[in-house]
Amino acid sequence: SHRSPLTAHPMPELPEVETMVRGIRDVMTGRTLCELRRCPCDCRPLTLSPSFEEMARRANGQTVTAVRRVAKRVVIDLSSHDSFVIEPRMTGLMLIADPPDREHLRLEWRMASGGRSKRTTSVLFWDRRGLGVVRLCDPDELVRRLGGDALGKDALLLTESDWHEVCQRTARPIKVALLDQKLVAGIGNLYASEILHEAHISPLRPASKLTCDQARRLHAATQHVLLDAIQHEGSTLGDGTYRNALNQSGVYQNAHRVYDREAETCPTCERGRVIRIVQAQRSTFYCRR
């Protein structure tokens, strides 16, 4: 494969995390957490906060009131007003079906029967590399981590005028700006290349130099690419890292127009070649034409 180390393990982005949330929402919402279980695992441990024992003490016996996505995080709200905040990071998956293997299972939420679904009694967190983070936050900590200035507005909620205002805040290249979660929440490296290609905007253009028309195109491309990716349950690349809640591959990778397609003919202009450059230590794919 020609895939470089910089593109080998892209982190789950907004479409993948949204797909995880939709996959576990009906299984958890309205049901009581009987037991939070830590699975035996000899690999690198997850980052847990507070300690697992404190987390289990506060969560066991609580009812799940909502499952939602905040940027690239899965948030599980409890009747106690605490919330699990799960960052999948590089290889974390939320599953309700058989995991890729048992040795990298990390946590299990065992749910009482009832609620919206009786298909399963467990939701699993699987993480091959152990880079994921699971926190149980009280309302104040949740606001500190996810509210206010901690994160920018969700990419799917930005309007055309929002995009223009956000871009005026920085002179960094627009591709680099899109990866700044304090400016725009939810977009990662893969979809930034795809969005800019669809919007016909060079990834090298300073964000503050975007015209109103380019901001309009950026808004439209963001909506189209992200919603289409959600519809197709995200992107599973050659390493097979990302899987949906049923341990099935996403299929949006088949619609990628530039990401990881270095040296291929541009599918849009059909004359230029897709090139790869490095911006902020991340691979960018685009066609100069």
Short mmCIF file of C-alpha atoms in Angstrom, two decimals:
data_model
loop_
_atom_site.label_atom_id
_atom_site.label_comp_id
_atom_site.label_asym_id
_atom_site.label_seq_id
_atom_site.Cartn_x
_atom_site.Cartn_y
_atom_site.Cartn_z
CA SER A 1 0.00 0.00 0.00
CA HIS A 2 1.15 3.57 -0.63
CA ARG A 3 -0.47 4.77 2.56
CA SER A 4 1.96 6.78 4.63
CA PRO A 5 2.35 6.48 8.42
CA LEU A 6 0.53 9.80 8.74
CA THR A 7 -2.62 8.29 7.25
CA ALA A 8 -2.46 4.75 8.55
CA HIS A 9 -4.74 5.16 11.57
CA PRO A 10 -7.02 8.21 11.19
CA MET A 11 -8.98 9.00 14.32
CA PRO A 12 -12.74 8.53 14.26
CA GLU A 13 -14.30 11.81 13.18
CA LEU A 14 -17.79 13.27 13.36
CA PRO A 15 -19.47 10.73 11.01
CA GLU A 16 -17.90 7.71 12.72
CA VAL A 17 -18.73 8.93 16.24
CA GLU A 18 -22.27 9.86 15.16
CA THR A 19 -22.66 6.33 13.78
CA MET A 20 -21.45 4.88 17.10
CA VAL A 21 -23.99 7.01 18.98
CA ARG A 22 -26.86 5.97 16.72
CA GLY A 23 -25.81 2.35 17.07
CA ILE A 24 -25.97 2.25 20.87
CA ARG A 25 -28.66 4.87 21.59
CA ASP A 26 -31.72 2.59 21.48
CA VAL A 27 -29.92 -0.14 23.42
CA MET A 28 -29.11 2.18 26.33
CA THR A 29 -31.69 4.96 26.53
CA GLY A 30 -34.29 4.41 29.25
CA ARG A 31 -32.51 1.40 30.70
CA THR A 32 -30.81 0.99 34.06
CA LEU A 33 -27.11 0.29 34.28
CA CYS A 34 -26.84 -2.92 36.31
CA GLU A 35 -23.07 -3.09 36.29
CA LEU A 36 -20.12 -1.27 34.84
CA ARG A 37 -17.53 -3.99 34.30
CA ARG A 38 -13.83 -3.68 33.53
CA CYS A 39 -12.82 -6.42 31.12
CA PRO A 40 -9.60 -8.38 31.71
CA CYS A 41 -6.96 -6.92 29.40
CA ASP A 42 -3.17 -7.21 29.51
CA CYS A 43 -2.64 -4.40 26.99
CA ARG A 44 -2.01 -0.72 27.57
CA PRO A 45 -4.76 0.48 29.95
CA LEU A 46 -7.30 3.13 29.06
CA THR A 47 -7.27 6.53 30.69
CA LEU A 48 -10.14 6.47 33.20
CA SER A 49 -11.26 9.40 35.35
CA PRO A 50 -12.12 9.07 38.18
CA SER A 51 -10.80 5.63 39.19
CA PHE A 52 -12.76 2.66 37.87
CA GLU A 53 -14.02 1.88 41.38
CA GLU A 54 -15.36 5.41 41.88
CA MET A 55 -16.82 5.43 38.38
CA ALA A 56 -18.68 2.16 38.98
CA ARG A 57 -19.93 3.29 42.39
CA ARG A 58 -21.45 6.46 40.95
CA ALA A 59 -22.88 4.87 37.79
CA ASN A 60 -24.27 1.49 38.85
CA GLY A 61 -28.04 1.59 39.35
CA GLN A 62 -28.50 4.80 37.34
CA THR A 63 -30.81 5.08 34.33
CA VAL A 64 -29.46 6.27 30.98
CA THR A 65 -31.45 9.36 30.02
CA ALA A 66 -29.73 10.18 26.71
CA VAL A 67 -26.93 9.11 24.39
CA ARG A 68 -25.54 11.89 22.22
CA ARG A 69 -22.52 13.10 20.30
CA VAL A 70 -20.52 16.17 21.26
CA ALA A 71 -17.89 16.85 18.59
CA LYS A 72 -15.86 13.62 18.40
CA ARG A 73 -17.02 12.28 21.77
CA VAL A 74 -19.79 9.90 22.84
CA VAL A 75 -21.74 11.28 25.81
CA ILE A 76 -23.99 9.01 27.91
CA ASP A 77 -26.17 11.00 30.33
CA LEU A 78 -27.36 9.38 33.56
CA SER A 79 -30.33 10.06 35.84
CA SER A 80 -27.87 11.18 38.54
CA HIS A 81 -26.87 14.05 36.18
CA ASP A 82 -23.42 12.54 35.78
CA SER A 83 -22.33 11.82 32.21
CA PHE A 84 -19.90 9.36 30.68
CA VAL A 85 -17.68 11.15 28.15
CA ILE A 86 -15.96 8.67 25.85
CA GLU A 87 -13.18 9.71 23.49
CA PRO A 88 -12.53 6.83 21.06
CA ARG A 89 -9.23 8.39 19.96
CA MET A 90 -7.31 6.23 17.49
CA THR A 91 -8.90 2.76 17.64
CA GLY A 92 -11.75 2.92 20.16
CA LEU A 93 -15.12 1.41 19.22
CA MET A 94 -18.55 1.33 20.90
CA LEU A 95 -20.15 -2.03 20.10
CA ILE A 96 -23.30 -4.02 20.77
CA ALA A 97 -22.19 -7.08 18.80
CA ASP A 98 -19.19 -9.39 18.83
CA PRO A 99 -15.98 -7.31 18.97
CA PRO A 100 -13.10 -7.83 16.52
CA ASP A 101 -11.40 -9.85 19.30
CA ARG A 102 -11.78 -10.39 23.05
CA GLU A 103 -8.28 -9.42 24.15
CA HIS A 104 -8.83 -5.70 23.51
CA LEU A 105 -12.19 -5.38 25.26
CA ARG A 106 -11.95 -2.64 27.88
CA LEU A 107 -15.32 -1.83 29.45
CA GLU A 108 -18.80 -3.33 29.48
CA TRP A 109 -22.01 -1.52 30.39
CA ARG A 110 -24.51 -4.22 31.45
CA MET A 111 -28.04 -2.89 31.05
CA ALA A 112 -31.24 -4.15 32.68
CA SER A 113 -33.95 -5.41 30.33
CA GLY A 114 -36.57 -2.93 29.15
CA GLY A 115 -36.32 0.53 27.62
CA ARG A 116 -36.45 1.00 23.87
CA SER A 117 -34.73 -2.22 22.90
CA LYS A 118 -34.27 -5.78 24.12
CA ARG A 119 -31.75 -6.82 21.48
CA THR A 120 -28.87 -6.93 23.92
CA THR A 121 -27.99 -6.35 27.54
CA SER A 122 -24.47 -5.05 27.01
CA VAL A 123 -22.60 -2.22 25.34
CA LEU A 124 -18.86 -2.71 24.92
CA PHE A 125 -15.89 -0.40 24.56
CA TRP A 126 -13.09 -2.03 22.54
CA ASP A 127 -9.75 -0.36 21.94
CA ARG A 128 -6.81 -2.09 20.28
CA ARG A 129 -4.20 0.56 21.08
CA GLY A 130 -5.55 1.69 24.45
CA LEU A 131 -5.48 5.40 23.60
CA GLY A 132 -9.15 5.96 24.41
CA VAL A 133 -10.32 8.06 27.34
CA VAL A 134 -13.43 7.40 29.44
CA ARG A 135 -14.53 9.94 32.02
CA LEU A 136 -17.52 10.19 34.32
CA CYS A 137 -18.22 13.90 34.71
CA ASP A 138 -20.51 15.77 37.03
CA PRO A 139 -22.41 18.70 35.45
CA ASP A 140 -19.74 21.27 36.32
CA GLU A 141 -16.91 19.18 34.88
CA LEU A 142 -18.97 18.48 31.77
CA VAL A 143 -19.32 22.21 31.14
CA ARG A 144 -15.60 22.77 31.71
CA ARG A 145 -14.64 20.06 29.24
CA LEU A 146 -17.29 20.45 26.55
CA GLY A 147 -19.00 23.79 27.05
CA GLY A 148 -18.13 27.44 26.74
CA ASP A 149 -14.84 28.00 24.95
CA ALA A 150 -13.64 24.39 25.32
CA LEU A 151 -14.99 23.46 21.89
CA GLY A 152 -16.11 25.36 18.84
CA LYS A 153 -19.60 25.02 17.43
CA ASP A 154 -20.43 21.64 15.92
CA ALA A 155 -19.54 21.54 12.23
CA LEU A 156 -23.05 20.45 11.26
CA LEU A 157 -24.62 23.37 13.13
CA LEU A 158 -22.56 26.17 11.57
CA THR A 159 -24.44 28.46 9.19
CA GLU A 160 -22.92 30.19 6.16
CA SER A 161 -22.39 33.37 8.17
CA ASP A 162 -20.90 31.33 11.03
CA TRP A 163 -18.33 29.87 8.66
CA HIS A 164 -17.28 33.28 7.41
CA GLU A 165 -16.94 34.61 10.97
CA VAL A 166 -14.98 31.55 12.17
CA CYS A 167 -12.55 31.75 9.27
CA GLN A 168 -11.82 35.40 9.97
CA ARG A 169 -10.33 34.42 13.34
CA THR A 170 -7.15 32.87 11.97
CA ALA A 171 -4.66 33.35 9.14
CA ARG A 172 -3.62 29.69 9.27
CA PRO A 173 -4.22 27.59 6.14
CA ILE A 174 -7.87 26.62 5.99
CA LYS A 175 -7.08 22.89 6.21
CA VAL A 176 -5.16 23.45 9.46
CA ALA A 177 -7.94 25.67 10.80
CA LEU A 178 -10.55 22.98 10.18
CA LEU A 179 -8.65 20.63 12.49
CA ASP A 180 -8.74 23.10 15.40
CA GLN A 181 -11.56 21.80 17.59
CA LYS A 182 -11.81 25.15 19.38
CA LEU A 183 -12.76 26.76 16.07
CA VAL A 184 -14.95 24.02 14.59
CA ALA A 185 -15.86 20.86 16.47
CA GLY A 186 -15.99 17.46 14.83
CA ILE A 187 -13.94 17.68 11.63
CA GLY A 188 -10.73 15.65 11.46
CA ASN A 189 -8.05 15.08 8.90
CA LEU A 190 -9.86 12.73 6.53
CA TYR A 191 -13.03 14.76 6.06
CA ALA A 192 -11.18 18.10 5.96
CA SER A 193 -9.51 17.03 2.71
CA GLU A 194 -12.80 15.77 1.28
CA ILE A 195 -14.73 18.91 2.25
CA LEU A 196 -12.17 21.31 0.79
CA HIS A 197 -12.02 19.33 -2.44
CA GLU A 198 -15.79 19.46 -2.84
CA ALA A 199 -15.79 23.18 -2.02
CA HIS A 200 -13.02 23.83 -4.61
CA ILE A 201 -10.88 25.57 -1.97
CA SER A 202 -7.12 25.09 -1.76
CA PRO A 203 -6.06 23.65 1.61
CA LEU A 204 -3.21 26.20 1.53
CA ARG A 205 -5.45 29.26 1.37
CA PRO A 206 -5.34 31.35 4.59
CA ALA A 207 -8.65 30.94 6.38
CA SER A 208 -8.99 34.69 6.88
CA LYS A 209 -8.77 35.19 3.11
CA LEU A 210 -11.87 33.13 2.33
CA THR A 211 -14.48 35.14 0.45
CA CYS A 212 -18.17 35.08 1.28
CA ASP A 213 -18.73 32.81 -1.73
CA GLN A 214 -16.05 30.41 -0.56
CA ALA A 215 -17.58 30.37 2.94
CA ARG A 216 -20.91 29.51 1.32
CA ARG A 217 -19.30 26.65 -0.61
CA LEU A 218 -17.51 25.47 2.52
CA HIS A 219 -20.81 25.34 4.40
CA ALA A 220 -22.52 23.39 1.63
CA ALA A 221 -19.63 20.94 1.24
CA THR A 222 -19.42 20.32 4.98
CA GLN A 223 -23.12 19.51 5.17
CA HIS A 224 -23.01 17.25 2.13
CA VAL A 225 -19.83 15.32 2.98
CA LEU A 226 -20.55 14.78 6.67
CA LEU A 227 -24.21 13.84 6.25
CA ASP A 228 -23.38 11.53 3.35
CA ALA A 229 -20.67 9.87 5.44
CA ILE A 230 -23.11 9.38 8.33
CA GLN A 231 -25.64 7.86 5.92
CA HIS A 232 -22.94 5.39 4.81
CA GLU A 233 -21.88 4.70 8.43
CA GLY A 234 -18.43 6.24 8.20
CA SER A 235 -15.16 5.25 6.57
CA THR A 236 -13.31 2.00 7.17
CA LEU A 237 -9.87 2.13 5.59
CA GLY A 238 -7.52 -0.66 4.63
CA ASP A 239 -6.41 -1.37 8.20
CA GLY A 240 -10.03 -2.10 9.16
CA THR A 241 -9.75 -0.04 12.35
CA TYR A 242 -13.18 1.61 12.34
CA ARG A 243 -16.29 -0.57 12.72
CA ASN A 244 -19.88 0.40 13.50
CA ALA A 245 -21.78 -0.75 16.61
CA LEU A 246 -22.58 -4.08 14.93
CA ASN A 247 -18.89 -4.68 14.12
CA GLN A 248 -19.49 -3.98 10.43
CA SER A 249 -17.41 -1.82 8.11
CA GLY A 250 -18.54 1.62 7.04
CA VAL A 251 -18.72 2.14 3.28
CA TYR A 252 -18.06 5.86 2.78
CA GLN A 253 -14.42 5.12 1.92
CA ASN A 254 -15.71 4.06 -1.50
CA ALA A 255 -16.84 7.66 -2.06
CA HIS A 256 -13.55 9.34 -1.09
CA ARG A 257 -12.44 11.60 -3.89
CA VAL A 258 -8.98 12.63 -2.69
CA TYR A 259 -8.17 11.18 0.74
CA ASP A 260 -5.42 8.57 0.48
CA ARG A 261 -5.59 8.70 -3.34
CA GLU A 262 -2.16 10.17 -3.99
CA ALA A 263 -1.08 10.07 -7.67
CA GLU A 264 -4.55 9.04 -8.88
CA THR A 265 -6.38 11.11 -11.50
CA CYS A 266 -8.62 13.72 -9.92
CA PRO A 267 -12.21 12.44 -10.23
CA THR A 268 -13.54 15.99 -10.48
CA CYS A 269 -11.46 17.67 -13.19
CA GLU A 270 -10.27 14.35 -14.69
CA ARG A 271 -6.97 16.02 -15.70
CA GLY A 272 -5.00 16.79 -12.56
CA ARG A 273 -3.43 14.32 -10.16
CA VAL A 274 -4.17 14.03 -6.47
CA ILE A 275 -1.10 15.09 -4.52
CA ARG A 276 -0.17 14.67 -0.88
CA ILE A 277 1.44 17.36 1.25
CA VAL A 278 1.99 17.62 5.00
CA GLN A 279 0.31 20.36 7.03
CA ALA A 280 0.63 20.55 10.82
CA GLN A 281 2.14 17.03 10.76
CA ARG A 282 -0.93 15.61 9.03
CA SER A 283 -1.39 14.43 5.45
CA THR A 284 -3.43 16.62 3.13
CA PHE A 285 -4.71 15.34 -0.22
CA TYR A 286 -5.88 17.67 -2.98
CA CYS A 287 -5.81 18.47 -6.69
CA ARG A 288 -4.06 21.72 -7.67
CA ARG A 289 -6.53 22.24 -10.50
#
